[in-house]
Tab-separated table of C-alpha atoms and ligand atoms in Angstrom:
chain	number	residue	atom	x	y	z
A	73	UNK	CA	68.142	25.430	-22.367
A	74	UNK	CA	72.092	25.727	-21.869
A	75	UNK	CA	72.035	28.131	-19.180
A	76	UNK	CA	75.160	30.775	-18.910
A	77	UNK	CA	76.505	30.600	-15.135
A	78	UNK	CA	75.297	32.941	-12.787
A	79	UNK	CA	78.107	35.380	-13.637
A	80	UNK	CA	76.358	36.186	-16.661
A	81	UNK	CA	73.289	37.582	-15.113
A	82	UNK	CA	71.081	35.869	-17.493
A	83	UNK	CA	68.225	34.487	-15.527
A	84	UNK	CA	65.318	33.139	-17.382
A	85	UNK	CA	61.664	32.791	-16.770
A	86	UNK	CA	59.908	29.712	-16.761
A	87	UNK	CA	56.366	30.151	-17.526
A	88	UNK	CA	53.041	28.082	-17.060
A	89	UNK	CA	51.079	26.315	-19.647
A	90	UNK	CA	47.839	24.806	-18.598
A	91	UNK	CA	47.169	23.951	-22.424
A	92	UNK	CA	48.223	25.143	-25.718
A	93	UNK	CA	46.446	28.249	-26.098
A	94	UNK	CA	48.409	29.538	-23.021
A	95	UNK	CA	51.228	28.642	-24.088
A	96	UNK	CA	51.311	30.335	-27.652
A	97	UNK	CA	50.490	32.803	-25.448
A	98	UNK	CA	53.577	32.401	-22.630
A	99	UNK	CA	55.767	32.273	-25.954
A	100	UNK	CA	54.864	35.584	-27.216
A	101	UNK	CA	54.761	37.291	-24.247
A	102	UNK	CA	58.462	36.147	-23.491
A	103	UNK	CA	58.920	32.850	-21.759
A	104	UNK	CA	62.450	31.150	-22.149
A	105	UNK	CA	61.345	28.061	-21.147
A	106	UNK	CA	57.548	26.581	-20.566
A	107	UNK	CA	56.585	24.084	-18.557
A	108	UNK	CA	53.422	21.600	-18.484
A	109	UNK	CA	51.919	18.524	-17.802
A	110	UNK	CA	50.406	15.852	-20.342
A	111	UNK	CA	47.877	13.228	-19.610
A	112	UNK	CA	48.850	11.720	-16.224
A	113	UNK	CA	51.917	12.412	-13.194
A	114	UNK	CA	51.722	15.772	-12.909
A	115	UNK	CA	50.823	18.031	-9.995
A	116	UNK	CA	47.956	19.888	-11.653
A	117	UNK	CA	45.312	17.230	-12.523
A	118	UNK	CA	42.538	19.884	-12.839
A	119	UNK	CA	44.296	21.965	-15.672
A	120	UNK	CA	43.896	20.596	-19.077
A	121	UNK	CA	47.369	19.578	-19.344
A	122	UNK	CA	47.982	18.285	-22.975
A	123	UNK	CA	47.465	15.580	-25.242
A	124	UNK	CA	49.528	13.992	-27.338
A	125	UNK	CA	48.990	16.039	-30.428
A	126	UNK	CA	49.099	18.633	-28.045
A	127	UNK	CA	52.465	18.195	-26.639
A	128	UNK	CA	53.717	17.551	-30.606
A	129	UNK	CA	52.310	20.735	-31.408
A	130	UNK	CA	53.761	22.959	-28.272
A	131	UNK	CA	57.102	21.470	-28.879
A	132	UNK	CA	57.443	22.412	-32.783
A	133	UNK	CA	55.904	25.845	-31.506
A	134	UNK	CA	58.546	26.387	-29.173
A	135	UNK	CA	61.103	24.502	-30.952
A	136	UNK	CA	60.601	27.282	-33.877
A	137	UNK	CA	60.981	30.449	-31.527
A	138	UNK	CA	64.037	28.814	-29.128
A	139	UNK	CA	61.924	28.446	-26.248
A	140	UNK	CA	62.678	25.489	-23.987
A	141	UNK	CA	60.335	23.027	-22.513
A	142	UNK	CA	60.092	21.557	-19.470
A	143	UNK	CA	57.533	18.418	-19.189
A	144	UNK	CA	56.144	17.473	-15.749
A	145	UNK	CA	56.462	14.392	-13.985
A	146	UNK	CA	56.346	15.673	-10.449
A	147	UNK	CA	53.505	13.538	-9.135
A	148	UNK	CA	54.583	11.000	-6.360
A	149	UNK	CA	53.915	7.396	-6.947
A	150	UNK	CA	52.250	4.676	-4.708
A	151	UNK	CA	53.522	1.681	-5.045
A	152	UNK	CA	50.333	0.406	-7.303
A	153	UNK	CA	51.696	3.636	-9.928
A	154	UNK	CA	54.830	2.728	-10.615
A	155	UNK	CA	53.729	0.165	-13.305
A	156	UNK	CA	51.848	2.997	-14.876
A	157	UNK	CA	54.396	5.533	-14.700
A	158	UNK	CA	56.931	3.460	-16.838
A	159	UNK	CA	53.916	2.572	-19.133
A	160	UNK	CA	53.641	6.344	-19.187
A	161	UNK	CA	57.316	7.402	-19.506
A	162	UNK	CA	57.609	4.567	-22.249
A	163	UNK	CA	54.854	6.729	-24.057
A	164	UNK	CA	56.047	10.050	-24.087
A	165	UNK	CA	60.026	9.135	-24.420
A	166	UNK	CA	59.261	10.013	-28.221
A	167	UNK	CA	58.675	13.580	-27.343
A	168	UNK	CA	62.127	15.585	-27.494
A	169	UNK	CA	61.380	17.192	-24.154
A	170	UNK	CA	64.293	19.971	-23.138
A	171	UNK	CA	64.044	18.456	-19.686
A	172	UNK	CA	61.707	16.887	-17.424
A	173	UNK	CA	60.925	17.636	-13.756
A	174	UNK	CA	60.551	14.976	-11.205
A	175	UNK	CA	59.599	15.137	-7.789
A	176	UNK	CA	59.924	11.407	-6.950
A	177	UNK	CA	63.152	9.439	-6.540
A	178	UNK	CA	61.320	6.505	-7.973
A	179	UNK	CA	60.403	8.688	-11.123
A	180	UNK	CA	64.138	9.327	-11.422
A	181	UNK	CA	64.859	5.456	-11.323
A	182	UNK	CA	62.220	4.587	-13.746
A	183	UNK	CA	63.362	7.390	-16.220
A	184	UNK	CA	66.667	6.064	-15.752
A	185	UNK	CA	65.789	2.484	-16.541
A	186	UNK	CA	64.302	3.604	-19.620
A	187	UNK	CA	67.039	5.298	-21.036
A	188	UNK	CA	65.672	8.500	-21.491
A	189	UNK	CA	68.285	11.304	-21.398
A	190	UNK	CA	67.025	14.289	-21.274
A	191	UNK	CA	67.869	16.403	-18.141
A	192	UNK	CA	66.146	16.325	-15.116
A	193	UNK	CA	64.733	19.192	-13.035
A	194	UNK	CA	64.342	18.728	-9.632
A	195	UNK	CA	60.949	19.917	-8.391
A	196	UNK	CA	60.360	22.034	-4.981
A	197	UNK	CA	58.607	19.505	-3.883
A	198	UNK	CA	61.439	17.997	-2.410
A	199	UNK	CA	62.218	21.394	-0.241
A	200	UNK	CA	66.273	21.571	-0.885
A	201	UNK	CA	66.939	24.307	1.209
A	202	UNK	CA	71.024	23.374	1.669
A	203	UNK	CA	73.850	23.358	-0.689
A	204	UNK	CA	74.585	19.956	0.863
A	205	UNK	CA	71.092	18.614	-0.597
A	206	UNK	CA	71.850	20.264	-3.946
A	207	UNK	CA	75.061	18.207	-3.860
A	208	UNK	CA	73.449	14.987	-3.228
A	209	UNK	CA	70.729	15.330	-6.282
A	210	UNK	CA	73.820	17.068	-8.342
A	211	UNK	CA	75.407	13.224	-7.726
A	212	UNK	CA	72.192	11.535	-9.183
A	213	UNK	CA	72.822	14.024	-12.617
A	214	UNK	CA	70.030	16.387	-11.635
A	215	UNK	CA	70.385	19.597	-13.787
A	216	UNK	CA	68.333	21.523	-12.052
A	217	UNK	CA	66.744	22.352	-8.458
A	218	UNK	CA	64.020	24.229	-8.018
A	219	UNK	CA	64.710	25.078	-4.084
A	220	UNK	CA	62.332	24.889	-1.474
A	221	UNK	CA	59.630	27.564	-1.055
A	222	UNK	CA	60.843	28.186	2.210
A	223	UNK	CA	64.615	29.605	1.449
A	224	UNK	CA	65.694	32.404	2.346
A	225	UNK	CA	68.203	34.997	-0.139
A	226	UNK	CA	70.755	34.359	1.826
A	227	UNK	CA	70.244	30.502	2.251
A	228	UNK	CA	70.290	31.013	-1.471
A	229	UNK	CA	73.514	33.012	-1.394
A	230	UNK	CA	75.213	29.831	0.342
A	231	UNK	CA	73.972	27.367	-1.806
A	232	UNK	CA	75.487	29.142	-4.824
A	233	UNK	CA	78.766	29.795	-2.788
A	234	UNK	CA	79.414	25.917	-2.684
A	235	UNK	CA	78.014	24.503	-6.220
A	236	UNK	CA	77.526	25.542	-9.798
A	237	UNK	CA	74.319	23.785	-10.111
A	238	UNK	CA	71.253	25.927	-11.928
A	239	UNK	CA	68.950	27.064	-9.873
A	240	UNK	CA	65.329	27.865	-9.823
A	241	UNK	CA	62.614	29.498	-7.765
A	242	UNK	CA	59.347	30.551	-7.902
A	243	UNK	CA	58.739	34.569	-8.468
A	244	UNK	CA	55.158	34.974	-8.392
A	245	UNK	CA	52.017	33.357	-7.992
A	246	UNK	CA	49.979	31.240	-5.124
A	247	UNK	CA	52.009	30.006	-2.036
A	248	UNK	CA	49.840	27.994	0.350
A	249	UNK	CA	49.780	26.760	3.893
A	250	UNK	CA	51.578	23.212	3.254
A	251	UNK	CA	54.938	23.217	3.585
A	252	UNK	CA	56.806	22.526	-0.238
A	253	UNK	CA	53.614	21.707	-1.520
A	254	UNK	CA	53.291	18.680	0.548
A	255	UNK	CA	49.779	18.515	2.680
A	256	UNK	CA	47.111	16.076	3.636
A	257	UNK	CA	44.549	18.658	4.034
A	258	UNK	CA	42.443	18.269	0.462
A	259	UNK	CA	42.745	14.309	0.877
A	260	UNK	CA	41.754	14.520	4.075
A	261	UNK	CA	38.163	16.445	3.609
A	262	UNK	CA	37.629	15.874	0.127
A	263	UNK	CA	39.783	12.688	-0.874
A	264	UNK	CA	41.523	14.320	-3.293
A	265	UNK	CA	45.167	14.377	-2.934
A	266	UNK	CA	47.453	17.418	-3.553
A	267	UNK	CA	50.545	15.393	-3.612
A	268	UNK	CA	49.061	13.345	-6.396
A	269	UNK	CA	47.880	17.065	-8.326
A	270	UNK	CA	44.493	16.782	-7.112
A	271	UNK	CA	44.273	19.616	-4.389
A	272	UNK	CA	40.932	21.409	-4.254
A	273	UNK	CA	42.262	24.228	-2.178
A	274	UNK	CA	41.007	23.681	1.338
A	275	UNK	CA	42.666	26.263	2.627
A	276	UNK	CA	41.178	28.695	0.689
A	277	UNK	CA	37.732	27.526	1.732
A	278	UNK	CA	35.346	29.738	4.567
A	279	UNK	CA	34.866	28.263	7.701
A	280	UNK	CA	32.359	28.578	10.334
A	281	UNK	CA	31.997	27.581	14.086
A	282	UNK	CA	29.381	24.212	14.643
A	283	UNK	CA	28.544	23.187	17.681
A	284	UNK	CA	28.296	19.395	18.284
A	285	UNK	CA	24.913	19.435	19.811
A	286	UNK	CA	23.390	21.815	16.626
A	287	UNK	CA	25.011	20.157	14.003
A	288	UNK	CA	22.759	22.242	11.408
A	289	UNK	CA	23.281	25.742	12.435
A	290	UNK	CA	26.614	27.242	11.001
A	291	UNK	CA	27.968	30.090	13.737
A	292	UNK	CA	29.693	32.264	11.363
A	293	UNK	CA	32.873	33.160	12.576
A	294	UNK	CA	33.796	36.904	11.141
A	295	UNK	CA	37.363	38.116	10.068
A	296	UNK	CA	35.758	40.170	7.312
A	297	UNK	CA	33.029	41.153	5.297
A	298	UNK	CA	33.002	37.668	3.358
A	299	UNK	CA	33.809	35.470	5.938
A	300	UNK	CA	37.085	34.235	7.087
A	301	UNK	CA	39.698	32.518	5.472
A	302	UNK	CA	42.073	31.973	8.048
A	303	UNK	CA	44.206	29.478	6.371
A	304	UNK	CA	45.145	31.266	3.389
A	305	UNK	CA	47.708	32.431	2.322
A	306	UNK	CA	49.227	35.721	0.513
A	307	UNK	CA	50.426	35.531	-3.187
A	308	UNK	CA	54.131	35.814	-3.901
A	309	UNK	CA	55.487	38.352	-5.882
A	310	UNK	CA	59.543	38.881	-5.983
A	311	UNK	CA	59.427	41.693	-8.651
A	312	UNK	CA	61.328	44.214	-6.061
A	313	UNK	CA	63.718	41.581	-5.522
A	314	UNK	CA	64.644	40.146	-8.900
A	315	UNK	CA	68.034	42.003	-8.938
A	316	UNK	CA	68.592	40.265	-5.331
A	317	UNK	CA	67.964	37.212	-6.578
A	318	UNK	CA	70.085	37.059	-9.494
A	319	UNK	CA	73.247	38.640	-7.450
A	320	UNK	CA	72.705	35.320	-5.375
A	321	UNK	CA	72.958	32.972	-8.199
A	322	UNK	CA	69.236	32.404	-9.412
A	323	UNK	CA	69.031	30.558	-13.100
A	324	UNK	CA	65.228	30.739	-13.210
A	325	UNK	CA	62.316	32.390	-11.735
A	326	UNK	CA	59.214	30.330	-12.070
A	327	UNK	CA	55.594	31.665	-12.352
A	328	UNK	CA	53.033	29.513	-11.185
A	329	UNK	CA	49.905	28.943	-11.946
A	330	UNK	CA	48.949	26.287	-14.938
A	331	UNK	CA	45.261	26.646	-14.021
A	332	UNK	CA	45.036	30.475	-13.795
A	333	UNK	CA	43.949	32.686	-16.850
A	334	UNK	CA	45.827	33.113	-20.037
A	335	UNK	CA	45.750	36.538	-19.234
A	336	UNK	CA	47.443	36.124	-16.081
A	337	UNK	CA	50.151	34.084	-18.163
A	338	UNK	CA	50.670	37.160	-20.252
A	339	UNK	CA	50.895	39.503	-17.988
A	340	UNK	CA	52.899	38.230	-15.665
A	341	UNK	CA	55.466	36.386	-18.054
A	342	UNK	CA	56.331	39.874	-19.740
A	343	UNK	CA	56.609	41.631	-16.590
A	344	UNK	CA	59.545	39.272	-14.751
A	345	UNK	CA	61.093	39.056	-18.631
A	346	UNK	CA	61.494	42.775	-18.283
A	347	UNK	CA	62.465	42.563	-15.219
A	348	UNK	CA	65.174	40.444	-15.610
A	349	UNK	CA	66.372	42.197	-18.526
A	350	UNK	CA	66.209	45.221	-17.216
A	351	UNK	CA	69.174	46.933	-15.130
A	352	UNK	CA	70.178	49.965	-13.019
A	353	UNK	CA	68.157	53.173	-13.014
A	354	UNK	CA	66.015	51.873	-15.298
A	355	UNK	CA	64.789	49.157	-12.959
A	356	UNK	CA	63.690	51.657	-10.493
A	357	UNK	CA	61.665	53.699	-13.200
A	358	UNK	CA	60.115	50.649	-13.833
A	359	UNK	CA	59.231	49.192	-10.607
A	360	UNK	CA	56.082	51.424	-10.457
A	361	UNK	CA	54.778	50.048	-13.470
A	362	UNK	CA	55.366	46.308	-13.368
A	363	UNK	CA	53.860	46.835	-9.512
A	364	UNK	CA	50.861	48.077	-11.026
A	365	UNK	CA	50.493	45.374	-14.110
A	366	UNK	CA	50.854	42.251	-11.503
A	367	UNK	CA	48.171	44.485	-9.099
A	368	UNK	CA	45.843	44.417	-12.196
A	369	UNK	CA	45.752	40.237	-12.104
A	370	UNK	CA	43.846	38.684	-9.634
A	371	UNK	CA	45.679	37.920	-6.685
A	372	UNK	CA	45.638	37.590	-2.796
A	373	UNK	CA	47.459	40.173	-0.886
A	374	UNK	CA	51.240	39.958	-1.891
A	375	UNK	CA	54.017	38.765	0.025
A	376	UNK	CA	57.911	39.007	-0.979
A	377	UNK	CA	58.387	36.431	1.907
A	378	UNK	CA	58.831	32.831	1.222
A	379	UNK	CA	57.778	32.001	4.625
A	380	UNK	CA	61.308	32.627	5.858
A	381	UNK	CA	60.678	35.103	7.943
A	382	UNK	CA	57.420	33.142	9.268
A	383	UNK	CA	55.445	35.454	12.170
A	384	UNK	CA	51.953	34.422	11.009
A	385	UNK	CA	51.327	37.826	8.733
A	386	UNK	CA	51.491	36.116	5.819
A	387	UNK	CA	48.305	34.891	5.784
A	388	UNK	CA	45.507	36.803	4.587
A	389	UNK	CA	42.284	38.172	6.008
A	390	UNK	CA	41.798	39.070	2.343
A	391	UNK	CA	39.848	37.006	-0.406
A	392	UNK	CA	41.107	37.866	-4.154
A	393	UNK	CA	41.233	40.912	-4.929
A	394	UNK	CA	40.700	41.677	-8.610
A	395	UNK	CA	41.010	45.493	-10.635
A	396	UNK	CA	40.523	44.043	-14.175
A	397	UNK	CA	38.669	41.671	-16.198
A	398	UNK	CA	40.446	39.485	-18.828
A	399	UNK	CA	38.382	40.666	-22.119
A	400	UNK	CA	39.693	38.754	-24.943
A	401	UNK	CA	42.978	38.533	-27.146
A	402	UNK	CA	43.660	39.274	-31.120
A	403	UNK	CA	44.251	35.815	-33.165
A	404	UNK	CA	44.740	37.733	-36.197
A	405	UNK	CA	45.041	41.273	-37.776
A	406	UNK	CA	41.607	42.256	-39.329
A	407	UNK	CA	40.931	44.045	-42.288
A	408	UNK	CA	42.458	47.254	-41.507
A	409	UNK	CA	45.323	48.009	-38.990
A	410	UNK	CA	42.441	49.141	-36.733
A	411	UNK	CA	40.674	45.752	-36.772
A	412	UNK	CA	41.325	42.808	-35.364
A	413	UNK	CA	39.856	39.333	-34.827
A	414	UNK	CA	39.219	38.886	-31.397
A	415	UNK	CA	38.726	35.505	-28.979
A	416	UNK	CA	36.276	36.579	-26.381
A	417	UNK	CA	36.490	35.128	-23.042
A	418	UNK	CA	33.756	38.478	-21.567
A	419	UNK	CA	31.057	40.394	-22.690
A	420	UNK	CA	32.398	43.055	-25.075
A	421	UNK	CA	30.088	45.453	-26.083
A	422	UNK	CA	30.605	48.854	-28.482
A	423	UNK	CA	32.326	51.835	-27.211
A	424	UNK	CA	33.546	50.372	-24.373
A	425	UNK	CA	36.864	51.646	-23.433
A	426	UNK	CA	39.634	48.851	-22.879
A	427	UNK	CA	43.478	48.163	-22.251
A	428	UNK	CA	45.432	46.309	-24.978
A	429	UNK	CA	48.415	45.158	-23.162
A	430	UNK	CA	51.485	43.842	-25.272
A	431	UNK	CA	54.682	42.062	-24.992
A	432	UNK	CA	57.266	44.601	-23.837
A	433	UNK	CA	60.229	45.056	-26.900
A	434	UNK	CA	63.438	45.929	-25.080
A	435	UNK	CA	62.140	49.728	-23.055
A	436	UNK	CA	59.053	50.085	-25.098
A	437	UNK	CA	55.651	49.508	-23.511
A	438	UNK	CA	53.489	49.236	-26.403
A	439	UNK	CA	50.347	49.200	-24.318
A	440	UNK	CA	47.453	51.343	-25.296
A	441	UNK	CA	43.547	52.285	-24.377
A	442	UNK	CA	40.950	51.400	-27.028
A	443	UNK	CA	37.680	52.157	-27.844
A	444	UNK	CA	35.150	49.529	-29.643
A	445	UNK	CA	33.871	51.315	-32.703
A	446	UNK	CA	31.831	48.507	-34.112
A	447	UNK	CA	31.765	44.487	-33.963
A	448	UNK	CA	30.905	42.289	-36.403
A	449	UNK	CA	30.429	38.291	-35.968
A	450	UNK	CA	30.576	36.619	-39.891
A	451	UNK	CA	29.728	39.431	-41.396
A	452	UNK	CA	26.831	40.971	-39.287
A	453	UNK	CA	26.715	43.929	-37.244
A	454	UNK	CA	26.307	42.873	-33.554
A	455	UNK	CA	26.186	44.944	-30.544
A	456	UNK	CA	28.085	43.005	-27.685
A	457	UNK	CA	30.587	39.901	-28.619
A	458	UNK	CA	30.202	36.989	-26.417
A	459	UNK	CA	32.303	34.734	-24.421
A	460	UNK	CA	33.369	31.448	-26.268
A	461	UNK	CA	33.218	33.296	-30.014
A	462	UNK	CA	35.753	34.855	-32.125
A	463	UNK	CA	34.487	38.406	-33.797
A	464	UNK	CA	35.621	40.902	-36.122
A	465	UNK	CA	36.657	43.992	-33.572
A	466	UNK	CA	37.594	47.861	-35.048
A	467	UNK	CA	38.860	50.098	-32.545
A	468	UNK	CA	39.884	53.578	-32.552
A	469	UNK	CA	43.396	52.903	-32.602
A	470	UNK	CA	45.565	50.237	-34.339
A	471	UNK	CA	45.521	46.887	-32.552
A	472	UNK	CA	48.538	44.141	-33.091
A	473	UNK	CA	48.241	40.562	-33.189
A	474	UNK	CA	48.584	39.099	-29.499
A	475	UNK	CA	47.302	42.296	-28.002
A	476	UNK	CA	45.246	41.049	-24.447
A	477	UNK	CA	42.367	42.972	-23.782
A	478	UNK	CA	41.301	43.739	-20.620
A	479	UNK	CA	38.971	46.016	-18.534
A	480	UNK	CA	39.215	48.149	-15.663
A	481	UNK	CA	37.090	47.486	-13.190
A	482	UNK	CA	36.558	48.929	-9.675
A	483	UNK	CA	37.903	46.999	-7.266
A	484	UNK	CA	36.250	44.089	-6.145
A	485	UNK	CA	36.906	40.901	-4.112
A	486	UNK	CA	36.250	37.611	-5.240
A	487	UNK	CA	37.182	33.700	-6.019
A	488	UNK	CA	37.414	33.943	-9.961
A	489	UNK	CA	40.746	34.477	-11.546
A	490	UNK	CA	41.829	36.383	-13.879
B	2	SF4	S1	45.002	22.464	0.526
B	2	SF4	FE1	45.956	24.480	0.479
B	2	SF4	S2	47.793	24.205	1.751
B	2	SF4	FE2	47.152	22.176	1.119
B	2	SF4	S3	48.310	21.767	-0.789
B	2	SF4	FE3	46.271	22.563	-1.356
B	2	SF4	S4	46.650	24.772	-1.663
B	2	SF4	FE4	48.382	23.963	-0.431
């Protein structure tokens, strides 16, 4: 994506794609750029990444709509990969990629030896927290740097006083314990290595008190009601500081989370697009409202703090906390601008009263509450719609193509995304 310079003010958000039904769904909910991973060397081993058709597929999808996509090779290599990984890069050099992120030096040398051009994007993996670093991987003819987690606005605010290089950090979604990423805590208990996209979130886990003579009896140790999670961490979320963060030179804000819900990939995709677009007054009237959209996806306490201002509160007491439950979304219009064909991913049952949320056009917040009037699956009159099916839905309200339903729920606290 030819990015304007920071003058411009036009930052753009990079959204997640854990496979291709997300990222339709990242495209119409207004991503300028989507990133993923395909079959092998990337970070998120666990998501389900994309295949080869797949990636053929996302790219003429995006490729129709503008949208810009950013293929990951951020995985660090052993010295037993690196035969592999220019197997692999020799694979998918086909694939007109709008740029590729690396984490690995040695993934920059091998894309290099194969000739591949497309730009490189510099993951935050490799924690560039200095203008003098983004100089350096400027040098090699990296495009773009996604900076360390652990920068601060005004770090940020020096980096873009020295260079014109784009860059990138991450508005919203998990931070952890480890710092850039980097941690030997899931190889360590489980032998499955983060740095190689295999992390099975240790720190997330509860933990209780043994005593080496009793090795069976568990002393739970309380923080709260659940247990304790004492090495977790609280969720980023920048939305108060967007403005901020383009005034210091930001290109693109980056929502993570590949393996979280497609809902989650809506939702907060169209909230930092209108937040970025958005200016002045306005962005204070709508502060309240994008606050309460990302408080309706699961998340862990928020944080606005990158760990820069580190005095230990940014870890959380708190398991996820979750308001609403990702219903379903509309594939298609149905046979009346009331109907619609919807992909159930939870129980839907008649009259049940739900949100359709929408992408947001310029000001306008489409979103509505519906009521199920009846549901049909082939034909036949059914009472509740199931997860894993697609049914015929009418509401009591017209319902739009891409509409995400969700429910309200009370609040609860849990491990399941949303
Ligand atoms: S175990 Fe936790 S701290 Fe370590 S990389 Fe995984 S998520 Fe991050």
């Amino acid at each position: 994506m030819d990015l304007k310079t920071h003058n411009d003010c036009r930052a753009v958000i990079a959204a997640p794609a854990g496979n291709l039904e997300k990222l339709r769904i990242a495209a119409a909910y207004g991503a300028d750029e989507i990133y993923f991973g395909g079959a092998d060397f990337n970070l998120r081993s666990q998501a389900g990444n994309f295949s080869e058709d797949d990636i053929l597929k996302g790219l003429s999808f995006c490729g129709e709509r503008g949208i810009a996509t950013t293929f990951l090779l951020n995985s660090f290599l052993h010295e037993n990969d690196i035969d592999a990984a220019r197997r692999y890069i020799n694979e998918i050099r086909r694939f007109p990629f709008d740029a590729l992120m690396i984490s690995d030096p040695g993934m920059l040398e091998l894309i290099r030896e194969s000739g591949i051009e497309t730009p490189i994007h510099l993951s935050t993996q490799m924690s560039t927290l200095n203008h003098l670093a983004v100089k350096f991987w400027q040098r090699l003819g990296i495009q773009r740097i996604v900076l360390g987690r652990e920068i601060s606005l005004g770090e940020i605010q020096g980096i873009r006083d020295h260079t014109d290089a784009e860059i990138e950090v991450f508005a919203h979604g998990s931070l952890c314990i480890s710092y850039s990423g980097r941690c030997l805590l899931s190889r360590y208990l489980t032998g499955r290595d983060a740095n190689l996209g295999s992390c099975t979130h240790p720190c997330r886990w509860r933990y209780a008190l043994v005593e080496e003579k009793r090795p069976g009896s568990h002393f739970e140790v309380i923080e709260h009601a659940r247990g304790t999670e004492i090495l977790s961490s609280k969720d980023l979320r920048l939305i108060e500081k967007v403005p901020a963060y383009i005034e210091a030179g930001v290109n693109a804000f980056k929502i993570e989370g590949r393996m979280k819900s497609l809902y989650y990939t809506a939702n907060t995709t169209r909230i930092y697009k209108h937040a970025v677009r958005t200016r002045g007054d306005a962005y204070a009237r709508f502060l309240p409202f994008w606050e309460k959209e990302l408080d309706l996806v699961s998340h862990r306490p928020y944080t606005d703090n990158l760990f820069n201002e580190f005095n230990g509160s940014e870890f959380s007491g708190i398991p996820y906390i979750k308001k609403a439950l990702f219903i379903g979304y509309s594939v298609s219009q149905g046979r009346d601008a009331t109907g619609a064909y919807i992909r159930v991913f939870n129980p839907l049952r008649e009259n049940d009263v739900i949100d359709a949320i929408y992408p947001i056009d310029g000001e306008t917040v489409r979103d509505s509450t519906l009521t199920v009037k009846s549901i049909s699956d082939d034909g036949t009159g059914v009472q509740m719609a199931q997860p894993g099916k697609i049914y015929h839905v009418e509401f009591d309200k017209a319902i739009d193509t891409n509409a995400i339903l969700r429910r309200q729920i009370p609040y609860t606290t849990g491990e399941r995304q949303c």
